[in-house]
PDB file of C-alpha atoms and ligand atoms in Angstrom:
ATOM      1  CA  MET A1314      19.473  24.524  -5.078  1.00 39.00           C
ATOM      2  CA  SER A1315      16.483  25.663  -2.967  1.00 43.00           C
ATOM      3  CA  ALA A1316      15.238  23.976   0.211  1.00 45.00           C
ATOM      4  CA  ALA A1317      12.385  22.461  -1.816  1.00 56.00           C
ATOM      5  CA  ASP A1318      14.709  21.095  -4.490  1.00 64.00           C
ATOM      6  CA  PRO A1319      13.634  17.477  -4.987  1.00 61.00           C
ATOM      7  CA  ARG A1320      17.203  16.229  -5.399  1.00 62.00           C
ATOM      8  CA  ARG A1321      18.245  17.754  -2.099  1.00 74.00           C
ATOM      9  CA  GLU A1322      15.045  16.494  -0.474  1.00 86.00           C
ATOM     10  CA  TRP A1323      15.834  12.991  -1.615  1.00 90.00           C
ATOM     11  CA  ASP A1324      19.557  13.087  -0.853  1.00 89.00           C
ATOM     12  CA  GLU A1325      18.908  14.318   2.668  1.00 91.00           C
ATOM     13  CA  ARG A1326      15.740  12.423   3.515  1.00 92.00           C
ATOM     14  CA  ALA A1327      15.240   9.242   1.482  1.00 95.00           C
ATOM     15  CA  GLY A1328      15.339   6.095   3.619  1.00 95.00           C
ATOM     16  CA  VAL A1329      17.857   4.461   1.299  1.00 95.00           C
ATOM     17  CA  ARG A1330      20.212   7.424   1.815  1.00 94.00           C
ATOM     18  CA  THR A1331      19.706   8.121   5.512  1.00 93.00           C
ATOM     19  CA  CYS A1332      18.366   5.113   7.449  1.00 91.00           C
ATOM     20  CA  PRO A1333      20.554   2.431   8.974  1.00 93.00           C
ATOM     21  CA  ARG A1334      19.600  -1.207   8.453  1.00 95.00           C
ATOM     22  CA  ARG A1335      16.922  -1.918  11.055  1.00 96.00           C
ATOM     23  CA  ARG A1336      17.758  -4.871  13.319  1.00 95.00           C
ATOM     24  CA  LEU A1337      15.620  -6.908  15.693  1.00 94.00           C
ATOM     25  CA  GLY A1338      17.686  -6.846  18.883  1.00 88.00           C
ATOM     26  CA  ASP A1339      16.252  -8.768  21.860  1.00 89.00           C
ATOM     27  CA  GLU A1340      12.718  -7.401  22.011  1.00 91.00           C
ATOM     28  CA  LEU A1341      10.982 -10.678  21.126  1.00 91.00           C
ATOM     29  CA  ASP A1342      11.804 -12.082  24.551  1.00 88.00           C
ATOM     30  CA  ALA A1343      10.376  -8.955  26.192  1.00 89.00           C
ATOM     31  CA  GLY A1344       6.988  -9.773  24.674  1.00 88.00           C
ATOM     32  CA  GLN A1345       6.770  -6.823  22.288  1.00 94.00           C
ATOM     33  CA  LEU A1346       3.970  -7.226  19.717  1.00 96.00           C
ATOM     34  CA  PHE A1347       4.328  -8.010  16.020  1.00 97.00           C
ATOM     35  CA  PHE A1348       1.440  -5.752  15.037  1.00 96.00           C
ATOM     36  CA  PRO A1349      -1.002  -3.311  16.714  1.00 94.00           C
ATOM     37  CA  PRO A1350      -4.018  -5.417  17.778  1.00 93.00           C
ATOM     38  CA  ALA A1351      -6.455  -2.708  16.642  1.00 92.00           C
ATOM     39  CA  LEU A1352      -5.196  -3.141  13.064  1.00 94.00           C
ATOM     40  CA  VAL A1353      -5.898  -6.885  12.974  1.00 96.00           C
ATOM     41  CA  PRO A1354      -9.653  -7.019  12.271  1.00 96.00           C
ATOM     42  CA  TYR A1355     -10.065 -10.576  13.611  1.00 97.00           C
ATOM     43  CA  GLY A1356      -7.630 -10.205  16.530  1.00 95.00           C
ATOM     44  CA  ASP A1357     -10.283  -9.623  19.164  1.00 95.00           C
ATOM     45  CA  HIS A1358     -12.854 -12.126  17.880  1.00 97.00           C
ATOM     46  CA  PRO A1359     -14.037 -14.474  20.678  1.00 97.00           C
ATOM     47  CA  ARG A1360     -12.998 -17.575  18.700  1.00 97.00           C
ATOM     48  CA  VAL A1361      -9.519 -16.089  18.239  1.00 97.00           C
ATOM     49  CA  ARG A1362      -9.257 -15.018  21.876  1.00 96.00           C
ATOM     50  CA  ALA A1363     -10.092 -18.606  22.849  1.00 97.00           C
ATOM     51  CA  LEU A1364      -6.959 -19.881  21.092  1.00 97.00           C
ATOM     52  CA  PRO A1365      -3.825 -20.662  23.137  1.00 97.00           C
ATOM     53  CA  ALA A1366      -1.555 -17.611  23.492  1.00 94.00           C
ATOM     54  CA  PRO A1367       1.270 -18.952  21.246  1.00 95.00           C
ATOM     55  CA  HIS A1368      -1.242 -19.582  18.433  1.00 96.00           C
ATOM     56  CA  ARG A1369      -2.577 -16.028  18.729  1.00 96.00           C
ATOM     57  CA  ARG A1370       0.957 -14.656  18.693  1.00 95.00           C
ATOM     58  CA  ALA A1371       1.669 -16.626  15.521  1.00 96.00           C
ATOM     59  CA  LEU A1372      -1.530 -15.217  13.968  1.00 97.00           C
ATOM     60  CA  PHE A1373      -0.317 -11.660  14.603  1.00 97.00           C
ATOM     61  CA  ALA A1374       3.128 -12.503  13.247  1.00 97.00           C
ATOM     62  CA  ARG A1375       1.612 -13.901  10.046  1.00 97.00           C
ATOM     63  CA  HIS A1376      -0.586 -10.795   9.718  1.00 97.00           C
ATOM     64  CA  LEU A1377       2.596  -8.705   9.751  1.00 97.00           C
ATOM     65  CA  TYR A1378       4.383 -11.068   7.348  1.00 97.00           C
ATOM     66  CA  HIS A1379       1.486 -10.832   4.910  1.00 96.00           C
ATOM     67  CA  TYR A1380       1.562  -7.034   4.974  1.00 96.00           C
ATOM     68  CA  LEU A1381       5.331  -7.032   4.413  1.00 97.00           C
ATOM     69  CA  ASP A1382       5.161  -9.698   1.718  1.00 97.00           C
ATOM     70  CA  PHE A1383       2.431  -7.758  -0.074  1.00 95.00           C
ATOM     71  CA  THR A1384       4.628  -4.637   0.108  1.00 96.00           C
ATOM     72  CA  THR A1385       7.634  -6.540  -1.217  1.00 96.00           C
ATOM     73  CA  GLN A1386       5.655  -7.661  -4.253  1.00 96.00           C
ATOM     74  CA  PHE A1387       3.622  -4.531  -4.864  1.00 96.00           C
ATOM     75  CA  GLU A1388       6.536  -2.106  -4.908  1.00 97.00           C
ATOM     76  CA  THR A1389       8.483  -3.954  -7.553  1.00 97.00           C
ATOM     77  CA  ARG A1390       5.693  -5.520  -9.615  1.00 96.00           C
ATOM     78  CA  VAL A1391       3.156  -2.679  -9.696  1.00 96.00           C
ATOM     79  CA  VAL A1392       4.761   0.645  -8.722  1.00 97.00           C
ATOM     80  CA  ASN A1393       8.103   0.053 -10.401  1.00 98.00           C
ATOM     81  CA  ARG A1394       6.462  -1.397 -13.523  1.00 97.00           C
ATOM     82  CA  VAL A1395       5.312   2.189 -14.076  1.00 97.00           C
ATOM     83  CA  THR A1396       8.138   4.276 -12.573  1.00 97.00           C
ATOM     84  CA  GLU A1397      10.654   2.438 -14.741  1.00 97.00           C
ATOM     85  CA  ARG A1398       8.748   3.478 -17.876  1.00 97.00           C
ATOM     86  CA  ILE A1399       8.459   7.105 -16.743  1.00 97.00           C
ATOM     87  CA  ALA A1400      12.128   7.189 -15.758  1.00 97.00           C
ATOM     88  CA  GLY A1401      13.197   5.600 -19.039  1.00 96.00           C
ATOM     89  CA  GLY A1402      11.158   8.031 -21.144  1.00 94.00           C
ATOM     90  CA  ARG A1403       8.858   5.250 -22.444  1.00 93.00           C
ATOM     91  CA  SER A1404       5.661   6.103 -20.620  1.00 91.00           C
ATOM     92  CA  GLY A1405       3.954   7.727 -23.609  1.00 88.00           C
ATOM     93  CA  LEU A1406       3.779  10.935 -21.575  1.00 88.00           C
ATOM     94  CA  ASP A1407       5.577  14.118 -22.425  1.00 86.00           C
ATOM     95  CA  VAL A1408       7.640  14.581 -19.260  1.00 90.00           C
ATOM     96  CA  ARG A1409      10.638  16.727 -18.419  1.00 92.00           C
ATOM     97  CA  THR A1410      14.029  15.312 -17.458  1.00 95.00           C
ATOM     98  CA  ALA A1411      13.424  16.488 -13.873  1.00 93.00           C
ATOM     99  CA  THR A1412      10.359  14.239 -13.728  1.00 94.00           C
ATOM    100  CA  ARG A1413      12.332  11.296 -15.117  1.00 96.00           C
ATOM    101  CA  LEU A1414      14.972  11.820 -12.433  1.00 95.00           C
ATOM    102  CA  ASP A1415      12.313  11.853  -9.726  1.00 95.00           C
ATOM    103  CA  ALA A1416      10.884   8.641 -11.179  1.00 97.00           C
ATOM    104  CA  TYR A1417      14.311   6.995 -10.887  1.00 97.00           C
ATOM    105  CA  ARG A1418      14.492   8.156  -7.240  1.00 96.00           C
ATOM    106  CA  ILE A1419      11.123   6.545  -6.584  1.00 97.00           C
ATOM    107  CA  TYR A1420      12.236   3.403  -8.412  1.00 98.00           C
ATOM    108  CA  VAL A1421      15.191   3.173  -6.019  1.00 98.00           C
ATOM    109  CA  ASP A1422      12.970   3.881  -2.987  1.00 97.00           C
ATOM    110  CA  GLU A1423      10.483   1.173  -3.898  1.00 97.00           C
ATOM    111  CA  GLY A1424      13.180  -1.411  -4.530  1.00 98.00           C
ATOM    112  CA  TYR A1425      14.596  -0.499  -1.129  1.00 98.00           C
ATOM    113  CA  HIS A1426      11.173  -0.868   0.523  1.00 97.00           C
ATOM    114  CA  SER A1427      10.907  -4.357  -0.960  1.00 98.00           C
ATOM    115  CA  LEU A1428      14.346  -5.225   0.374  1.00 98.00           C
ATOM    116  CA  CYS A1429      13.575  -3.888   3.875  1.00 97.00           C
ATOM    117  CA  SER A1430      10.215  -5.655   4.014  1.00 97.00           C
ATOM    118  CA  LEU A1431      11.662  -9.039   3.149  1.00 97.00           C
ATOM    119  CA  ASP A1432      14.562  -8.413   5.522  1.00 98.00           C
ATOM    120  CA  VAL A1433      12.118  -7.886   8.408  1.00 98.00           C
ATOM    121  CA  ILE A1434      10.235 -11.096   7.564  1.00 98.00           C
ATOM    122  CA  ASP A1435      13.553 -12.953   7.461  1.00 97.00           C
ATOM    123  CA  GLN A1436      14.842 -11.559  10.762  1.00 97.00           C
ATOM    124  CA  LEU A1437      11.564 -12.174  12.597  1.00 97.00           C
ATOM    125  CA  SER A1438      10.882 -15.642  11.253  1.00 97.00           C
ATOM    126  CA  ARG A1439      14.388 -16.806  12.138  1.00 97.00           C
ATOM    127  CA  ALA A1440      14.284 -15.364  15.660  1.00 96.00           C
ATOM    128  CA  SER A1441      10.702 -16.340  16.513  1.00 96.00           C
ATOM    129  CA  GLY A1442      10.513 -19.701  14.778  1.00 96.00           C
ATOM    130  CA  ILE A1443       7.156 -18.585  13.314  1.00 97.00           C
ATOM    131  CA  ALA A1444       7.436 -19.358   9.610  1.00 95.00           C
ATOM    132  CA  PRO A1445       5.826 -17.137   6.969  1.00 94.00           C
ATOM    133  CA  ALA A1446       3.099 -18.863   4.952  1.00 90.00           C
ATOM    134  CA  PRO A1447       3.675 -18.952   1.197  1.00 90.00           C
ATOM    135  CA  TYR A1448       2.014 -15.884  -0.336  1.00 92.00           C
ATOM    136  CA  ASP A1449       0.834 -15.771  -3.926  1.00 93.00           C
ATOM    137  CA  PHE A1450       0.538 -12.154  -5.136  1.00 94.00           C
ATOM    138  CA  ALA A1451      -0.689 -13.168  -8.604  1.00 95.00           C
ATOM    139  CA  PRO A1452      -4.459 -13.283  -7.846  1.00 93.00           C
ATOM    140  CA  PHE A1453      -4.346  -9.787  -6.326  1.00 93.00           C
ATOM    141  CA  LEU A1454      -2.428  -8.457  -9.325  1.00 94.00           C
ATOM    142  CA  ALA A1455      -4.775 -10.172 -11.788  1.00 95.00           C
ATOM    143  CA  ARG A1456      -7.811  -8.588 -10.075  1.00 93.00           C
ATOM    144  CA  LEU A1457      -6.178  -5.152 -10.111  1.00 93.00           C
ATOM    145  CA  ASP A1458      -5.079  -5.422 -13.744  1.00 95.00           C
ATOM    146  CA  ALA A1459      -8.533  -6.633 -14.792  1.00 95.00           C
ATOM    147  CA  VAL A1460     -10.111  -3.366 -13.610  1.00 93.00           C
ATOM    148  CA  GLY A1461      -7.873  -1.261 -15.851  1.00 92.00           C
ATOM    149  CA  GLU A1462      -8.029  -3.678 -18.784  1.00 92.00           C
ATOM    150  CA  GLY A1463     -11.843  -3.701 -18.616  1.00 91.00           C
ATOM    151  CA  ALA A1464     -12.241   0.081 -18.470  1.00 90.00           C
ATOM    152  CA  LEU A1465      -9.339   1.155 -20.707  1.00 92.00           C
ATOM    153  CA  PRO A1466      -8.591  -1.839 -22.974  1.00 92.00           C
ATOM    154  CA  ASP A1467      -6.880   0.341 -25.586  1.00 91.00           C
ATOM    155  CA  ALA A1468      -4.818   2.340 -23.084  1.00 91.00           C
ATOM    156  CA  GLY A1469      -3.014  -0.305 -21.028  1.00 91.00           C
ATOM    157  CA  ARG A1470      -0.076   1.868 -19.998  1.00 93.00           C
ATOM    158  CA  LEU A1471      -2.373   4.651 -18.862  1.00 94.00           C
ATOM    159  CA  ALA A1472      -4.410   2.153 -16.808  1.00 94.00           C
ATOM    160  CA  GLN A1473      -1.243   0.922 -15.089  1.00 95.00           C
ATOM    161  CA  LEU A1474      -0.180   4.509 -14.405  1.00 96.00           C
ATOM    162  CA  LEU A1475      -3.579   5.204 -12.838  1.00 95.00           C
ATOM    163  CA  GLN A1476      -3.188   2.143 -10.590  1.00 94.00           C
ATOM    164  CA  VAL A1477      -0.006   3.652  -9.241  1.00 96.00           C
ATOM    165  CA  VAL A1478      -1.433   7.175  -8.893  1.00 96.00           C
ATOM    166  CA  VAL A1479      -4.269   5.670  -6.847  1.00 95.00           C
ATOM    167  CA  PHE A1480      -2.076   3.514  -4.655  1.00 94.00           C
ATOM    168  CA  GLU A1481       0.549   6.176  -4.046  1.00 95.00           C
ATOM    169  CA  THR A1482      -2.057   8.712  -2.911  1.00 94.00           C
ATOM    170  CA  LEU A1483      -3.785   6.363  -0.448  1.00 91.00           C
ATOM    171  CA  ILE A1484      -3.053   6.881   3.233  1.00 84.00           C
ATOM    172  CA  THR A1485      -3.338   3.570   5.014  1.00 81.00           C
ATOM    173  CA  ALA A1486      -3.877   3.074   8.724  1.00 80.00           C
ATOM    174  CA  ILE A1487      -0.800   0.829   8.794  1.00 87.00           C
ATOM    175  CA  LEU A1488       1.612   3.538   7.618  1.00 87.00           C
ATOM    176  CA  ASN A1489       0.014   6.033  10.019  1.00 87.00           C
ATOM    177  CA  ASP A1490      -0.560   3.985  13.148  1.00 92.00           C
ATOM    178  CA  VAL A1491       2.065   1.234  13.405  1.00 95.00           C
ATOM    179  CA  PRO A1492       4.941   3.634  14.243  1.00 95.00           C
ATOM    180  CA  LYS A1493       2.881   5.201  17.057  1.00 95.00           C
ATOM    181  CA  ASP A1494       2.203   2.001  19.035  1.00 96.00           C
ATOM    182  CA  PRO A1495       4.931   1.576  21.672  1.00 95.00           C
ATOM    183  CA  ARG A1496       3.897  -2.046  22.311  1.00 96.00           C
ATOM    184  CA  VAL A1497       5.034  -3.034  18.808  1.00 97.00           C
ATOM    185  CA  LEU A1498       8.564  -4.265  18.066  1.00 97.00           C
ATOM    186  CA  THR A1499      10.913  -1.343  17.371  1.00 96.00           C
ATOM    187  CA  LEU A1500      12.132  -3.101  14.219  1.00 97.00           C
ATOM    188  CA  VAL A1501       8.602  -3.081  12.812  1.00 97.00           C
ATOM    189  CA  ARG A1502       7.795   0.492  13.902  1.00 97.00           C
ATOM    190  CA  ASP A1503      11.053   1.893  12.503  1.00 96.00           C
ATOM    191  CA  THR A1504      10.668   0.052   9.201  1.00 97.00           C
ATOM    192  CA  VAL A1505       7.106   1.310   8.721  1.00 96.00           C
ATOM    193  CA  ARG A1506       8.073   4.863   9.796  1.00 95.00           C
ATOM    194  CA  ASP A1507      10.990   4.928   7.319  1.00 95.00           C
ATOM    195  CA  HIS A1508       8.630   3.740   4.604  1.00 95.00           C
ATOM    196  CA  ALA A1509       5.880   6.259   5.456  1.00 94.00           C
ATOM    197  CA  ARG A1510       8.343   9.157   5.166  1.00 93.00           C
ATOM    198  CA  ASP A1511       9.354   8.112   1.661  1.00 94.00           C
ATOM    199  CA  GLU A1512       5.728   7.637   0.695  1.00 93.00           C
ATOM    200  CA  GLY A1513       4.966  11.243   1.694  1.00 92.00           C
ATOM    201  CA  ARG A1514       7.299  12.375  -1.098  1.00 93.00           C
ATOM    202  CA  HIS A1515       5.862   9.861  -3.565  1.00 94.00           C
ATOM    203  CA  HIS A1516       2.371  11.156  -2.807  1.00 94.00           C
ATOM    204  CA  VAL A1517       3.411  14.677  -3.886  1.00 93.00           C
ATOM    205  CA  PHE A1518       5.061  13.373  -7.071  1.00 95.00           C
ATOM    206  CA  PHE A1519       2.117  11.251  -8.210  1.00 96.00           C
ATOM    207  CA  ALA A1520      -0.493  13.893  -7.345  1.00 95.00           C
ATOM    208  CA  GLY A1521       1.441  16.373  -9.519  1.00 94.00           C
ATOM    209  CA  LEU A1522       1.868  13.809 -12.288  1.00 95.00           C
ATOM    210  CA  PHE A1523      -1.843  13.033 -12.274  1.00 96.00           C
ATOM    211  CA  ARG A1524      -2.690  16.746 -12.680  1.00 95.00           C
ATOM    212  CA  GLU A1525      -0.413  16.875 -15.749  1.00 93.00           C
ATOM    213  CA  VAL A1526      -1.734  13.634 -17.235  1.00 94.00           C
ATOM    214  CA  TRP A1527      -5.384  14.612 -16.705  1.00 95.00           C
ATOM    215  CA  GLY A1528      -4.767  17.946 -18.400  1.00 93.00           C
ATOM    216  CA  GLN A1529      -3.398  16.154 -21.485  1.00 91.00           C
ATOM    217  CA  GLN A1530      -6.364  13.774 -21.989  1.00 92.00           C
ATOM    218  CA  PRO A1531      -9.094  14.302 -24.597  1.00 93.00           C
ATOM    219  CA  ALA A1532     -12.642  14.653 -23.246  1.00 91.00           C
ATOM    220  CA  ALA A1533     -13.758  11.183 -24.352  1.00 89.00           C
ATOM    221  CA  LEU A1534     -10.943   9.490 -22.469  1.00 93.00           C
ATOM    222  CA  ARG A1535     -11.509  11.636 -19.370  1.00 95.00           C
ATOM    223  CA  GLY A1536     -14.950  10.119 -18.914  1.00 94.00           C
ATOM    224  CA  ARG A1537     -13.555   6.591 -19.091  1.00 94.00           C
ATOM    225  CA  ILE A1538     -10.751   7.442 -16.673  1.00 95.00           C
ATOM    226  CA  ALA A1539     -13.225   8.946 -14.211  1.00 95.00           C
ATOM    227  CA  ARG A1540     -15.374   5.833 -14.319  1.00 93.00           C
ATOM    228  CA  CYS A1541     -12.319   3.548 -13.955  1.00 94.00           C
ATOM    229  CA  LEU A1542     -10.743   5.179 -10.881  1.00 96.00           C
ATOM    230  CA  PRO A1543     -13.296   4.051  -8.266  1.00 96.00           C
ATOM    231  CA  GLY A1544     -12.757   0.419  -9.258  1.00 95.00           C
ATOM    232  CA  LEU A1545      -9.005   0.859  -8.984  1.00 95.00           C
ATOM    233  CA  ILE A1546      -9.381   2.359  -5.508  1.00 95.00           C
ATOM    234  CA  ARG A1547     -11.610  -0.452  -4.312  1.00 95.00           C
ATOM    235  CA  SER A1548      -9.535  -3.252  -5.757  1.00 93.00           C
ATOM    236  CA  SER A1549      -6.389  -1.720  -4.203  1.00 92.00           C
ATOM    237  CA  LEU A1550      -7.946  -1.600  -0.750  1.00 93.00           C
ATOM    238  CA  LEU A1551     -10.309  -4.575  -0.530  1.00 93.00           C
ATOM    239  CA  PRO A1552      -8.896  -6.894   2.122  1.00 93.00           C
ATOM    240  CA  ASP A1553      -7.259 -10.007   0.678  1.00 92.00           C
ATOM    241  CA  LEU A1554      -8.990 -12.732   2.655  1.00 94.00           C
ATOM    242  CA  ARG A1555      -7.151 -15.769   1.259  1.00 94.00           C
ATOM    243  CA  PRO A1556      -4.120 -15.362   3.527  1.00 94.00           C
ATOM    244  CA  VAL A1557      -6.397 -14.505   6.459  1.00 96.00           C
ATOM    245  CA  ARG A1558      -8.330 -17.751   6.050  1.00 97.00           C
ATOM    246  CA  ALA A1559      -5.123 -19.756   5.658  1.00 96.00           C
ATOM    247  CA  SER A1560      -3.617 -18.164   8.758  1.00 96.00           C
ATOM    248  CA  LEU A1561      -6.718 -18.775  10.892  1.00 97.00           C
ATOM    249  CA  ALA A1562      -6.711 -22.413   9.781  1.00 97.00           C
ATOM    250  CA  ALA A1563      -3.007 -22.699  10.612  1.00 96.00           C
ATOM    251  CA  ALA A1564      -3.797 -21.353  14.095  1.00 96.00           C
ATOM    252  CA  GLY A1565      -6.049 -24.346  14.649  1.00 95.00           C
ATOM    253  CA  LEU A1566      -9.548 -23.124  13.713  1.00 97.00           C
ATOM    254  CA  GLY A1567     -11.784 -25.488  11.745  1.00 97.00           C
ATOM    255  CA  PRO A1568     -13.514 -24.467   8.492  1.00 98.00           C
ATOM    256  CA  ALA A1569     -16.752 -23.340  10.189  1.00 98.00           C
ATOM    257  CA  ASP A1570     -14.873 -21.218  12.728  1.00 98.00           C
ATOM    258  CA  VAL A1571     -12.694 -19.680  10.003  1.00 98.00           C
ATOM    259  CA  ALA A1572     -15.791 -18.735   7.999  1.00 98.00           C
ATOM    260  CA  ALA A1573     -17.504 -17.256  11.078  1.00 98.00           C
ATOM    261  CA  VAL A1574     -14.465 -15.223  12.138  1.00 98.00           C
ATOM    262  CA  VAL A1575     -14.000 -13.805   8.621  1.00 98.00           C
ATOM    263  CA  ALA A1576     -17.706 -12.973   8.226  1.00 98.00           C
ATOM    264  CA  ASP A1577     -17.844 -11.239  11.625  1.00 98.00           C
ATOM    265  CA  SER A1578     -14.538  -9.379  11.202  1.00 98.00           C
ATOM    266  CA  TYR A1579     -14.977  -8.023   7.675  1.00 97.00           C
ATOM    267  CA  PRO A1580     -18.612  -6.826   7.398  1.00 97.00           C
ATOM    268  CA  ALA A1581     -19.286  -4.813   4.219  1.00 96.00           C
ATOM    269  CA  ASP A1582     -19.994  -1.511   5.996  1.00 95.00           C
ATOM    270  CA  ARG A1583     -16.737  -1.677   7.970  1.00 95.00           C
ATOM    271  CA  VAL A1584     -14.767  -2.576   4.830  1.00 96.00           C
ATOM    272  CA  ASP A1585     -16.397   0.331   2.947  1.00 96.00           C
ATOM    273  CA  GLN A1586     -15.610   2.727   5.795  1.00 95.00           C
ATOM    274  CA  GLY A1587     -11.960   1.625   5.793  1.00 94.00           C
ATOM    275  CA  ILE A1588     -11.731   2.151   2.020  1.00 95.00           C
ATOM    276  CA  ARG A1589     -13.283   5.635   2.321  1.00 95.00           C
ATOM    277  CA  THR A1590     -10.859   6.632   5.073  1.00 94.00           C
ATOM    278  CA  ALA A1591      -7.755   5.370   3.273  1.00 93.00           C
ATOM    279  CA  SER A1592      -8.777   6.933  -0.055  1.00 95.00           C
ATOM    280  CA  ARG A1593      -9.898  10.353   1.173  1.00 94.00           C
ATOM    281  CA  HIS A1594      -6.751  12.143  -0.088  1.00 93.00           C
ATOM    282  CA  ALA A1595      -6.918  10.359  -3.442  1.00 95.00           C
ATOM    283  CA  VAL A1596     -10.608  11.260  -3.807  1.00 96.00           C
ATOM    284  CA  ARG A1597      -9.863  14.881  -2.870  1.00 96.00           C
ATOM    285  CA  LEU A1598      -7.170  14.973  -5.585  1.00 96.00           C
ATOM    286  CA  PHE A1599      -9.686  13.677  -8.125  1.00 97.00           C
ATOM    287  CA  GLU A1600     -12.301  16.211  -6.964  1.00 96.00           C
ATOM    288  CA  GLU A1601      -9.813  19.095  -7.252  1.00 96.00           C
ATOM    289  CA  THR A1602      -8.753  18.104 -10.745  1.00 97.00           C
ATOM    290  CA  GLY A1603     -12.358  17.897 -11.971  1.00 96.00           C
ATOM    291  CA  VAL A1604     -12.542  14.110 -12.365  1.00 97.00           C
ATOM    292  CA  LEU A1605     -15.887  13.948 -10.577  1.00 96.00           C
ATOM    293  CA  ASP A1606     -17.339  16.680 -12.815  1.00 96.00           C
ATOM    294  CA  VAL A1607     -17.159  14.733 -16.081  1.00 95.00           C
ATOM    295  CA  PRO A1608     -20.335  12.855 -17.126  1.00 93.00           C
ATOM    296  CA  GLY A1609     -20.797   9.804 -14.909  1.00 92.00           C
ATOM    297  CA  GLY A1610     -17.830  10.681 -12.698  1.00 95.00           C
ATOM    298  CA  ARG A1611     -19.591  11.565  -9.465  1.00 96.00           C
ATOM    299  CA  GLU A1612     -22.036   8.672  -9.881  1.00 96.00           C
ATOM    300  CA  ALA A1613     -19.158   6.201 -10.282  1.00 96.00           C
ATOM    301  CA  PHE A1614     -17.483   7.395  -7.077  1.00 96.00           C
ATOM    302  CA  SER A1615     -20.784   7.422  -5.232  1.00 96.00           C
ATOM    303  CA  THR A1616     -21.764   3.918  -6.372  1.00 96.00           C
ATOM    304  CA  ALA A1617     -18.379   2.664  -5.172  1.00 95.00           C
ATOM    305  CA  GLU A1618     -19.208   4.076  -1.690  1.00 94.00           C
ATOM    306  CA  LEU A1619     -16.264   6.494  -1.867  1.00 96.00           C
ATOM    307  CA  LEU A1620     -18.241   9.667  -1.108  1.00 94.00           C
ATOM    308  CA  ARG A1621     -20.074  10.500   2.118  1.00 81.00           C
TER     309      ARG A1621
HETATM  310 FE1  FE2 B1007       7.003   2.259  -1.028  1.00 63.04          FE
HETATM  311 FE1  FE2 B1008       5.738   4.744  -3.089  1.00 63.04          FE
END
């Protein structure tokens, strides 16, 4: 078995194999933060800064809970919807047993990430007394599925696979930056760091899988895939403002203030810039594989503000 052997990589490095259960300890009393302020777009808004300190703290806690709750849902309902099919040999793709084994490893990883994410919400909400708001993942999933169903109505499994390729090759500021902020609770930083390490391996797997899948597609389908991918990238990364609005209202802001804070904190150019930054590796993968060279490909990525 070589050093790059994926089984050895996973056995020696996967969070589920190597990480202890992360526990809160007593850092809440020391005033450690739930989330890096720079990653909460509305955190520094004057109407938010005017709120009493405990209300602002609860806002940051709910921002973290929403991220973790989203992760809990996404891993099992979107990523594992696809990895389970690849692992089980029912993906419609011609894949080797080694690829199926890797897909089972990812299936385990993602289930573990869901478990850890909910565990952190549970530990923090009990200790802080700040309750998580109910989070409904269904509208996000419906929006994401609608992109694939619209562009590839006769290739539903392929559309779902592309969703996962896109999401697993994004590099989000949260995975990168949360572990680096020493003001943030160690529980949160460790959990995100553990997750980011696993995702590095997933990125390699899905980039390789996409190269294989792309190579197997007939020309007519390649054009439709190329024109579908930008929509998948945008719908994966567009901020979900429903929980933001609900959280601002729960912090005591009235409807007009909530609307003003959201409008000021999520302007279109800043949202587009964030999407471009998070998707740069995914877009590079699609450039390298020739996705942008098929008719309409480059235009679709450009119209979606993904190139610049
Ligand atoms: Fe994950
Ligand atoms: Fe993943």
